[in-house]
CSV table of C-alpha atoms in Angstrom, one decimal:
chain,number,residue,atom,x,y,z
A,1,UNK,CA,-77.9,-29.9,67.0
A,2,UNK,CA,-77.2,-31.6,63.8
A,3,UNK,CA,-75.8,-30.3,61.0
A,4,UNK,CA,-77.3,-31.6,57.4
A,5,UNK,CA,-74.8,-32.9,55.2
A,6,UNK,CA,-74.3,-31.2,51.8
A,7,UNK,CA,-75.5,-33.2,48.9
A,8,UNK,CA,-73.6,-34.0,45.5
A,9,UNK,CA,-75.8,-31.3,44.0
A,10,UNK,CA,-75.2,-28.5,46.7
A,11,UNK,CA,-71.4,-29.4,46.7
A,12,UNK,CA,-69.5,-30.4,43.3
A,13,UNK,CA,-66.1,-29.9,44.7
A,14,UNK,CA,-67.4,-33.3,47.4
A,15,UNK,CA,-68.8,-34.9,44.1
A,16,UNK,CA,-65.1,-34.8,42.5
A,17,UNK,CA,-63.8,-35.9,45.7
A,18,UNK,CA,-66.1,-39.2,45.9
A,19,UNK,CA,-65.3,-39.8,42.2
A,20,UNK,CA,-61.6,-39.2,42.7
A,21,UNK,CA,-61.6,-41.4,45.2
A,22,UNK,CA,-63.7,-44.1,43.4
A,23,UNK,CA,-61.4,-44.2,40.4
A,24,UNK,CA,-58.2,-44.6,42.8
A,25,UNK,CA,-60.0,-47.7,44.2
A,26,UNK,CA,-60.7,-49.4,40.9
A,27,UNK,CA,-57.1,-48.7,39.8
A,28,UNK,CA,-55.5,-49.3,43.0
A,29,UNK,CA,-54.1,-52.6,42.3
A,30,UNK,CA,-53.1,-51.7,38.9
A,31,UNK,CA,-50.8,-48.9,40.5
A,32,UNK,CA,-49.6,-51.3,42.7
A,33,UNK,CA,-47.9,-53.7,39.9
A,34,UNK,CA,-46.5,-50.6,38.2
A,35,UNK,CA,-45.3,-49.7,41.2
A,36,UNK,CA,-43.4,-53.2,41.5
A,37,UNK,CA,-42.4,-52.9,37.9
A,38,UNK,CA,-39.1,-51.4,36.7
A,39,UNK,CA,-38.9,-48.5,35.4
A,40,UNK,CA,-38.3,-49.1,31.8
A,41,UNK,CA,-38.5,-53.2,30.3
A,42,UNK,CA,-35.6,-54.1,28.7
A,43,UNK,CA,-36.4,-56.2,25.0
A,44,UNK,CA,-34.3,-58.6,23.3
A,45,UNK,CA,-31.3,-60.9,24.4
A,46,UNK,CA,-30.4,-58.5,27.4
A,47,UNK,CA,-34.3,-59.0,28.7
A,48,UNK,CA,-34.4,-63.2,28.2
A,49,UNK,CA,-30.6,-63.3,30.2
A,50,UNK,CA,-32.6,-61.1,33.1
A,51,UNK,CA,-35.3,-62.6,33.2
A,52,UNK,CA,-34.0,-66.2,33.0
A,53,UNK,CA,-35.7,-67.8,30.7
A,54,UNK,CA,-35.2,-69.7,27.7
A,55,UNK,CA,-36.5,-68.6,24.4
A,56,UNK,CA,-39.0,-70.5,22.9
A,57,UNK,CA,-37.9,-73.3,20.6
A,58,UNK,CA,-39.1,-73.7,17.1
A,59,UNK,CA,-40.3,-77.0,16.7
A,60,UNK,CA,-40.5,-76.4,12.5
A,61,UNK,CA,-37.8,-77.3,10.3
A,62,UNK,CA,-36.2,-73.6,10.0
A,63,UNK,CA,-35.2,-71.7,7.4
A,64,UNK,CA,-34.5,-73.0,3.8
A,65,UNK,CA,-31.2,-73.3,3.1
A,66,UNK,CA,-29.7,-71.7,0.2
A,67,UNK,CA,-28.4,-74.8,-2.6
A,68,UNK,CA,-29.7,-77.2,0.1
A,69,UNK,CA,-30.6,-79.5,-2.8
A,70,UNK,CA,-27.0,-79.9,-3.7
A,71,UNK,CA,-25.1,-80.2,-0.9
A,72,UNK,CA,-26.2,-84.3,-0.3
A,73,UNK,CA,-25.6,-85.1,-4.0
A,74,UNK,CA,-22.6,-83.1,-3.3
A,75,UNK,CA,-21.2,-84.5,-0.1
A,76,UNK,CA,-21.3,-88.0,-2.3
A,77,UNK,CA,-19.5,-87.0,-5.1
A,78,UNK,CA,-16.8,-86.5,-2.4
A,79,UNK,CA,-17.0,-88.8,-0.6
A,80,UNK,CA,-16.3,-90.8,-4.1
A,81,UNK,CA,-13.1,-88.3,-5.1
A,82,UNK,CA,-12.2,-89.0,-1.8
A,83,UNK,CA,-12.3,-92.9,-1.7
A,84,UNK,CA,-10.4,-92.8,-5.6
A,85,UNK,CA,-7.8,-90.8,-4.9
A,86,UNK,CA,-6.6,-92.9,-1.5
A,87,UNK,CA,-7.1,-96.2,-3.2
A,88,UNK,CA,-9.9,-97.7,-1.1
A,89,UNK,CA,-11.9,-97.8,-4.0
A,90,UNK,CA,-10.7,-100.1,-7.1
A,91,UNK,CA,-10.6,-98.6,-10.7
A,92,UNK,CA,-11.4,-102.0,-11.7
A,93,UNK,CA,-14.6,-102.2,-9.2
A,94,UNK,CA,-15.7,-98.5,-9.7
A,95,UNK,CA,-14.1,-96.2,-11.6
A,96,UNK,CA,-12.8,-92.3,-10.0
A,97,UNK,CA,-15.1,-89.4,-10.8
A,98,UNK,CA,-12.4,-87.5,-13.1
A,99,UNK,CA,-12.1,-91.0,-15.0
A,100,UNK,CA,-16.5,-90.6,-15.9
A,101,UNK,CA,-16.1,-87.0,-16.6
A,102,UNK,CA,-13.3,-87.7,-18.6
A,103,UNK,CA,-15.5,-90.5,-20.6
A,104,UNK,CA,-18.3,-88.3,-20.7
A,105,UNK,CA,-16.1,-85.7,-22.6
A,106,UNK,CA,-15.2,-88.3,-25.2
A,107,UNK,CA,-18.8,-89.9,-26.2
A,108,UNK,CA,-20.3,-85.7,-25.9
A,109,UNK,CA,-17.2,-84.7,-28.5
A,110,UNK,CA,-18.2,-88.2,-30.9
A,111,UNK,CA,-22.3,-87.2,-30.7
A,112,UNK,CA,-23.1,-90.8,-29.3
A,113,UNK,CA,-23.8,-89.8,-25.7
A,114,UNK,CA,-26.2,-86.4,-26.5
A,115,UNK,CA,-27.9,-88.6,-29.2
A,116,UNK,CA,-28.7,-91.8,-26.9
A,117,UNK,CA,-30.0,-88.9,-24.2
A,118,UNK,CA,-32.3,-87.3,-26.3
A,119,UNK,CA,-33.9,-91.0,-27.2
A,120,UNK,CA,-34.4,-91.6,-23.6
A,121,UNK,CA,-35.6,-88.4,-22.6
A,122,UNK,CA,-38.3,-88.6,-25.4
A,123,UNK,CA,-39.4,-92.2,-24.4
A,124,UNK,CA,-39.8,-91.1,-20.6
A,125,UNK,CA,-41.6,-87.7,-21.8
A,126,UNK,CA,-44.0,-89.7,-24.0
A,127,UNK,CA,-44.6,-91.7,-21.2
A,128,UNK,CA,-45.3,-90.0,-18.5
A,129,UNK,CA,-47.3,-87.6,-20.2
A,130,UNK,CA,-49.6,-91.2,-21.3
A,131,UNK,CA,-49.5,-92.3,-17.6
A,132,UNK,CA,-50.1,-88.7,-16.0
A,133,UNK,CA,-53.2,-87.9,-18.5
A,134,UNK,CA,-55.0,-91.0,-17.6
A,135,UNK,CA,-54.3,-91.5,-14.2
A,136,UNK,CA,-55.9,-88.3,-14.0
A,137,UNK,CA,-59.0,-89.5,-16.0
A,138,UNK,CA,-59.6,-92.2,-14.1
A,139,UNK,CA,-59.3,-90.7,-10.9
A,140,UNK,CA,-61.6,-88.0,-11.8
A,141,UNK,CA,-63.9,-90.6,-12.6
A,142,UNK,CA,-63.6,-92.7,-9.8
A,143,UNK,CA,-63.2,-89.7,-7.1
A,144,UNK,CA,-66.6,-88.2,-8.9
A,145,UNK,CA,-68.8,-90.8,-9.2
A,146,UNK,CA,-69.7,-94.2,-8.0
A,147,UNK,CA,-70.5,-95.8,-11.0
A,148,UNK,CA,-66.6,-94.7,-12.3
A,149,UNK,CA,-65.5,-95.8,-8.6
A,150,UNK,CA,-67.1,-99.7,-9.0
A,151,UNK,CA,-65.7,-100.2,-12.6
A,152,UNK,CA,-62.2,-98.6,-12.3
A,153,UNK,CA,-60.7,-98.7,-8.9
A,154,UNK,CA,-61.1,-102.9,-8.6
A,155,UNK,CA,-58.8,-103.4,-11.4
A,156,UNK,CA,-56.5,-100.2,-10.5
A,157,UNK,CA,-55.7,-101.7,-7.5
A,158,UNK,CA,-55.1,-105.1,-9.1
A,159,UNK,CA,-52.7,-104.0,-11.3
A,160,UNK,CA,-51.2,-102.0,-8.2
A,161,UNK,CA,-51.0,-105.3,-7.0
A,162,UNK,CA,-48.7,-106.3,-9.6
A,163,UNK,CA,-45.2,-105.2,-10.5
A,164,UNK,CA,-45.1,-102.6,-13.3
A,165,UNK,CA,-41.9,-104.7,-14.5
A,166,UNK,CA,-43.8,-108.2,-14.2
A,167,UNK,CA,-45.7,-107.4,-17.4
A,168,UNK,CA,-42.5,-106.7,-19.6
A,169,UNK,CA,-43.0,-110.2,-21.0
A,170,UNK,CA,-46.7,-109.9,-21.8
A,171,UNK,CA,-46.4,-106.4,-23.2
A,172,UNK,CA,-43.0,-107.8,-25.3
A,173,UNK,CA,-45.8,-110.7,-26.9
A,174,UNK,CA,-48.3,-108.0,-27.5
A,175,UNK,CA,-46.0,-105.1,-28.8
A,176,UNK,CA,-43.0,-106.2,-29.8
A,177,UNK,CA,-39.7,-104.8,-28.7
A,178,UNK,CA,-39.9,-101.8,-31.0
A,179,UNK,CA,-40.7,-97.8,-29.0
A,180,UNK,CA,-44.7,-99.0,-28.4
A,181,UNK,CA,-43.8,-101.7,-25.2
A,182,UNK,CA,-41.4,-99.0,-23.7
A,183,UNK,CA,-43.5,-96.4,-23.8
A,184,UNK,CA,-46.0,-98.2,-22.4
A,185,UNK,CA,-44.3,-100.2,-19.9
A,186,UNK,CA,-43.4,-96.4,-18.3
A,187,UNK,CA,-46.7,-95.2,-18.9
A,188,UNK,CA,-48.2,-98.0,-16.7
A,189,UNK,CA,-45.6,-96.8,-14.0
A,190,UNK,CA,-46.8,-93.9,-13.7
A,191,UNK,CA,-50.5,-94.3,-13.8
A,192,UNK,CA,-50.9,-95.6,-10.1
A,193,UNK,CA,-49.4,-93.1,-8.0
A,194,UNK,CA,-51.3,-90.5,-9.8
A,195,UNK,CA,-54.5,-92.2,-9.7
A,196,UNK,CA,-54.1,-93.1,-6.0
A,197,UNK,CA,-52.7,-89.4,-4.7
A,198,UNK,CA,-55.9,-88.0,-6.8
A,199,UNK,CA,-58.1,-90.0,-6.0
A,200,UNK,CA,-57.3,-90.3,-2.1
A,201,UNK,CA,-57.8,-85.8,-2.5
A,202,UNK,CA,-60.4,-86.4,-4.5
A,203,UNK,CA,-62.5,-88.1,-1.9
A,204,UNK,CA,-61.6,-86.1,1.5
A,205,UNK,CA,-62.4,-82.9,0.0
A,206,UNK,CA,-64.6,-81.3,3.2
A,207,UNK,CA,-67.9,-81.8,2.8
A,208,UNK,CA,-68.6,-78.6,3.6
A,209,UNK,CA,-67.6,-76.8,0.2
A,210,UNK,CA,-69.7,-79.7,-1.7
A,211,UNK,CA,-72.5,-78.2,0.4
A,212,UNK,CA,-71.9,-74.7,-0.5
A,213,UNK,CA,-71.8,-75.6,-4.2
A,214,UNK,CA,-74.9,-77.1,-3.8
A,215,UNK,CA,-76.5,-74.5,-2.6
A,216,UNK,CA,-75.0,-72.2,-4.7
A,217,UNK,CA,-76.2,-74.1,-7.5
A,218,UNK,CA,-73.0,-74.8,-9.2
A,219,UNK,CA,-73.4,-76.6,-12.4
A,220,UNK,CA,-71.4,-80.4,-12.7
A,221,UNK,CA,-68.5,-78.8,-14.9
A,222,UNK,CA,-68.8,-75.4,-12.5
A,223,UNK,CA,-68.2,-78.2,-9.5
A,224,UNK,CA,-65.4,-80.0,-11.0
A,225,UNK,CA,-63.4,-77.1,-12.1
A,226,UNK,CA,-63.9,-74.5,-9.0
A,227,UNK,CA,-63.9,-76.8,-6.5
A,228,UNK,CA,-62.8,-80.7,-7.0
A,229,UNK,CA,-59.7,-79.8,-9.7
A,230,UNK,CA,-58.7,-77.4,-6.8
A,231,UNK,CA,-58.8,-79.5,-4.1
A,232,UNK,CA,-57.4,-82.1,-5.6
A,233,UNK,CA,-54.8,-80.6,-6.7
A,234,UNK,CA,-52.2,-80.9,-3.8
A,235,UNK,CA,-52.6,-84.5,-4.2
A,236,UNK,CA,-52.1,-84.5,-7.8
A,237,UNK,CA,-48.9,-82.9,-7.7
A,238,UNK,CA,-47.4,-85.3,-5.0
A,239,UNK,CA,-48.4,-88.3,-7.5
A,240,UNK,CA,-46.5,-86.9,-10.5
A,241,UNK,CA,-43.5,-86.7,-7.9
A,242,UNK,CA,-43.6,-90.2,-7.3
A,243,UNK,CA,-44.5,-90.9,-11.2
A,244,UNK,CA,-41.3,-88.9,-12.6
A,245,UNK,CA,-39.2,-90.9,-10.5
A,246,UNK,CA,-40.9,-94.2,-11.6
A,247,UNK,CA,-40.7,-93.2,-15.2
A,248,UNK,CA,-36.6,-93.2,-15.0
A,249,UNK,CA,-36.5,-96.1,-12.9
A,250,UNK,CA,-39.0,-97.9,-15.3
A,251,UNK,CA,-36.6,-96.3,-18.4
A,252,UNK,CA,-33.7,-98.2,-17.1
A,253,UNK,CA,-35.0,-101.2,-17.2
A,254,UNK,CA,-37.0,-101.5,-20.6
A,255,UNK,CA,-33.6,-99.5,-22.5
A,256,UNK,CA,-32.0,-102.7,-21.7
A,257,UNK,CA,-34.5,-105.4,-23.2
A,258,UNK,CA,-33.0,-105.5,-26.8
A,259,UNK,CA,-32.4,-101.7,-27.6
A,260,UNK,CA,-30.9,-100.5,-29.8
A,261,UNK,CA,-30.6,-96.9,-28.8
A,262,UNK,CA,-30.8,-94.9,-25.3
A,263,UNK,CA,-28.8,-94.4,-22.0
A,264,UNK,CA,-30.0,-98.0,-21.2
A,265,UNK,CA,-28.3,-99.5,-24.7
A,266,UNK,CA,-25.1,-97.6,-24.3
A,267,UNK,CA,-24.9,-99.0,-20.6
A,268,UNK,CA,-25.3,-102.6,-21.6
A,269,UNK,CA,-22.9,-102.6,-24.4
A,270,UNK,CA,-20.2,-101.0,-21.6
A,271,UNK,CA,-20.9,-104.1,-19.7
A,272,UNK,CA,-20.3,-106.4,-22.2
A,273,UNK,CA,-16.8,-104.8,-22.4
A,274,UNK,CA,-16.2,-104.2,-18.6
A,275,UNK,CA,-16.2,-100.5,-19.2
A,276,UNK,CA,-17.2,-99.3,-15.9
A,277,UNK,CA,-16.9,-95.6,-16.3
A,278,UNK,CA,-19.4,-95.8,-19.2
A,279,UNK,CA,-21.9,-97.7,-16.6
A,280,UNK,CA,-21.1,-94.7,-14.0
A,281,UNK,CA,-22.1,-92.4,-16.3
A,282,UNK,CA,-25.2,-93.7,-17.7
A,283,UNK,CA,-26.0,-94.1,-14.3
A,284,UNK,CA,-25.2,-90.4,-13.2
A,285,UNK,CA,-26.5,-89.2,-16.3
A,286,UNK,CA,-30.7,-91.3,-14.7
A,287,UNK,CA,-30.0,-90.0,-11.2
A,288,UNK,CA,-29.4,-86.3,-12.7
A,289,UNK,CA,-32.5,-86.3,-14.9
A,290,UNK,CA,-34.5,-87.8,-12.0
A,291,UNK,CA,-33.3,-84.9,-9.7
A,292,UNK,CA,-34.0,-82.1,-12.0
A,293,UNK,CA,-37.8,-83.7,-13.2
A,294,UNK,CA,-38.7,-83.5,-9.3
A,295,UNK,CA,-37.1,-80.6,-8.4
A,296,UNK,CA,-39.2,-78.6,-11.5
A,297,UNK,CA,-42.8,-80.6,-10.2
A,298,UNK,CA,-41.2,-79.5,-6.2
A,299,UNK,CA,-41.2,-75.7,-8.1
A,300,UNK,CA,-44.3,-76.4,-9.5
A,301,UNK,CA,-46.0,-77.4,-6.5
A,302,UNK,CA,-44.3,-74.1,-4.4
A,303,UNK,CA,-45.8,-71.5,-7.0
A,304,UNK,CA,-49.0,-73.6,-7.7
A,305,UNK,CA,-49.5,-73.9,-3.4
A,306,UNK,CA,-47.9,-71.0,-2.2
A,307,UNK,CA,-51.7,-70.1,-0.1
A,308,UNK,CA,-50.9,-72.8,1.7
A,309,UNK,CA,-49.0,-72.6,5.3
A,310,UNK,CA,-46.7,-75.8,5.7
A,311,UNK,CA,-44.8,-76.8,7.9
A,312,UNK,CA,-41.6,-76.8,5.0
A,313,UNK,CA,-42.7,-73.4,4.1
């Protein structure tokens, strides 16, 4: 005699059983590696010494260090004390630092060395502002079009071709020596590296957003203001970087072709004399201007860019 089985419907209590039993399956294993595992997981130093690993290394620069600017500039200037004040460096071949700060003292307390700076900070201002404006322009017009692109970008890379400083003669016949061939002479410094950086953004904007404007039916001016101005702008701000510095070094050079003013004239009148200190500090003088025109484009280019992730952060 057999007896019938009851069914899931005649018996709940075996229906909680079966499921029970089904869930313990499914979670079986997972029960097992808890069961394996400790207790609690310690976090931190204390877990990476137990477990015996190494932490992962960061393969980005790090942090930004606080007055990280300074401390190379720094480390020179004593490295220079240094080298004066134990005599491996001659007062006669370069002067001690205290002997230039000393000298700067004098001409500031006379007027001559605040009135030669301003004259050479206006003739680099008034040229690179020339050189940025249209090395812009004729990036834009290159980068935009391809009837801009055949007539400028032959003869912008010609002239790349040829030393800023190579056309001091030409520009002296044309000009003169008077404020018009300096200004120009650092304007035509700086125009390459601007047109290059912008134009080189310019032309690998993606594809993708010239699509979307199209079919969004942006307008030519809507286009160049939204999206190429935009995207070329991380390009544009690296070519000013390398333009301020070639203004200054362009500076030095045409402040010494018969001026009669400027960091540059007050430097070649100290070497006629064999004043070295004055030399130092004209020199100290370029190199500080340099460093604070690039570090204001660098703070530029952080608050401009700051959507971007870099790898300098």
């Amino acid at each position: 005699m057999t007896t019938a089985l009851p069914t899931r419907a005649a018996s709940p209590r075996l229906a909680s059983l079966h499921a029970l039993s089904a869930t313990a399956d499914v979670h079986a294993p997972l029960d097992d590696v808890r069961a394996l595992a400790p207790a609690s997981t310690p976090r931190g130093p204390s877990a990476r010494a137990l477990s015996g690993r190494r932490p992962r290394r960061r393969l980005g620069p790090g942090r930004r260090l606080p007055y990280g600017l300074a401390i190379g500039p720094a480390l020179l200037l004593a490295g220079w004390a240094v080298a004066s004040a134990t005599g491996a460096l001659d007062a006669r071949v370069l002067s001690a630092p205290w002997t230039v700060v000393a000298t700067a003292r004098d001409l500031i307390a006379d007027g001559r060395l605040l009135s030669n700076l301003l004259t050479s900070a206006q003739r680099a201002f008034l040229g690179l502002a020339l050189g940025v404006g249209l090395g812009t322009v004729l990036a834009l017009l290159a980068g935009l079009t391809r009837v801009g692109e055949a007539l400028v970008d032959g003869p912008v890379q010609i002239k790349r071709a040829i030393p800023t400083l190579a056309l001091i003669p030409l520009l002296i016949l044309w000009f003169g020596i008077g404020e018009q061939m300096k200004v120009l002479t650092i304007a035509l410094g700086v125009v390459i590296p601007v047109y290059v950086h912008t134009h080189a953004a310019l032309r690998t904007i993606d594809a993708r957003y010239v699509e979307l404007a199209e079919t969004v039916r942006l307008s030519r001016w809507q286009f160049v203001r939204k999206v190429a101005l935009p995207g070329a702008l991380p390009g544009f701000l690296m070519g000013v970087r390398l333009a301020v510095t070639g203004a200054w070094l362009a500076l030095v050079v045409v402040e010494q072709i018969n001026a009669t003013s400027g960091i540059g004239h007050m430097m070649s009148l100290a070497r006629s004399y064999g004043q070295t200190e004055i030399i130092l500090l004209g020199l100290v003088v370029y190199g500080l201007f340099g460093l604070a025109s690039d570090s204001a484009v660098r703070l530029i280019e952080r608050k401009t860019l700051a959507w971007r992730r870099i790898l300098a952060g």
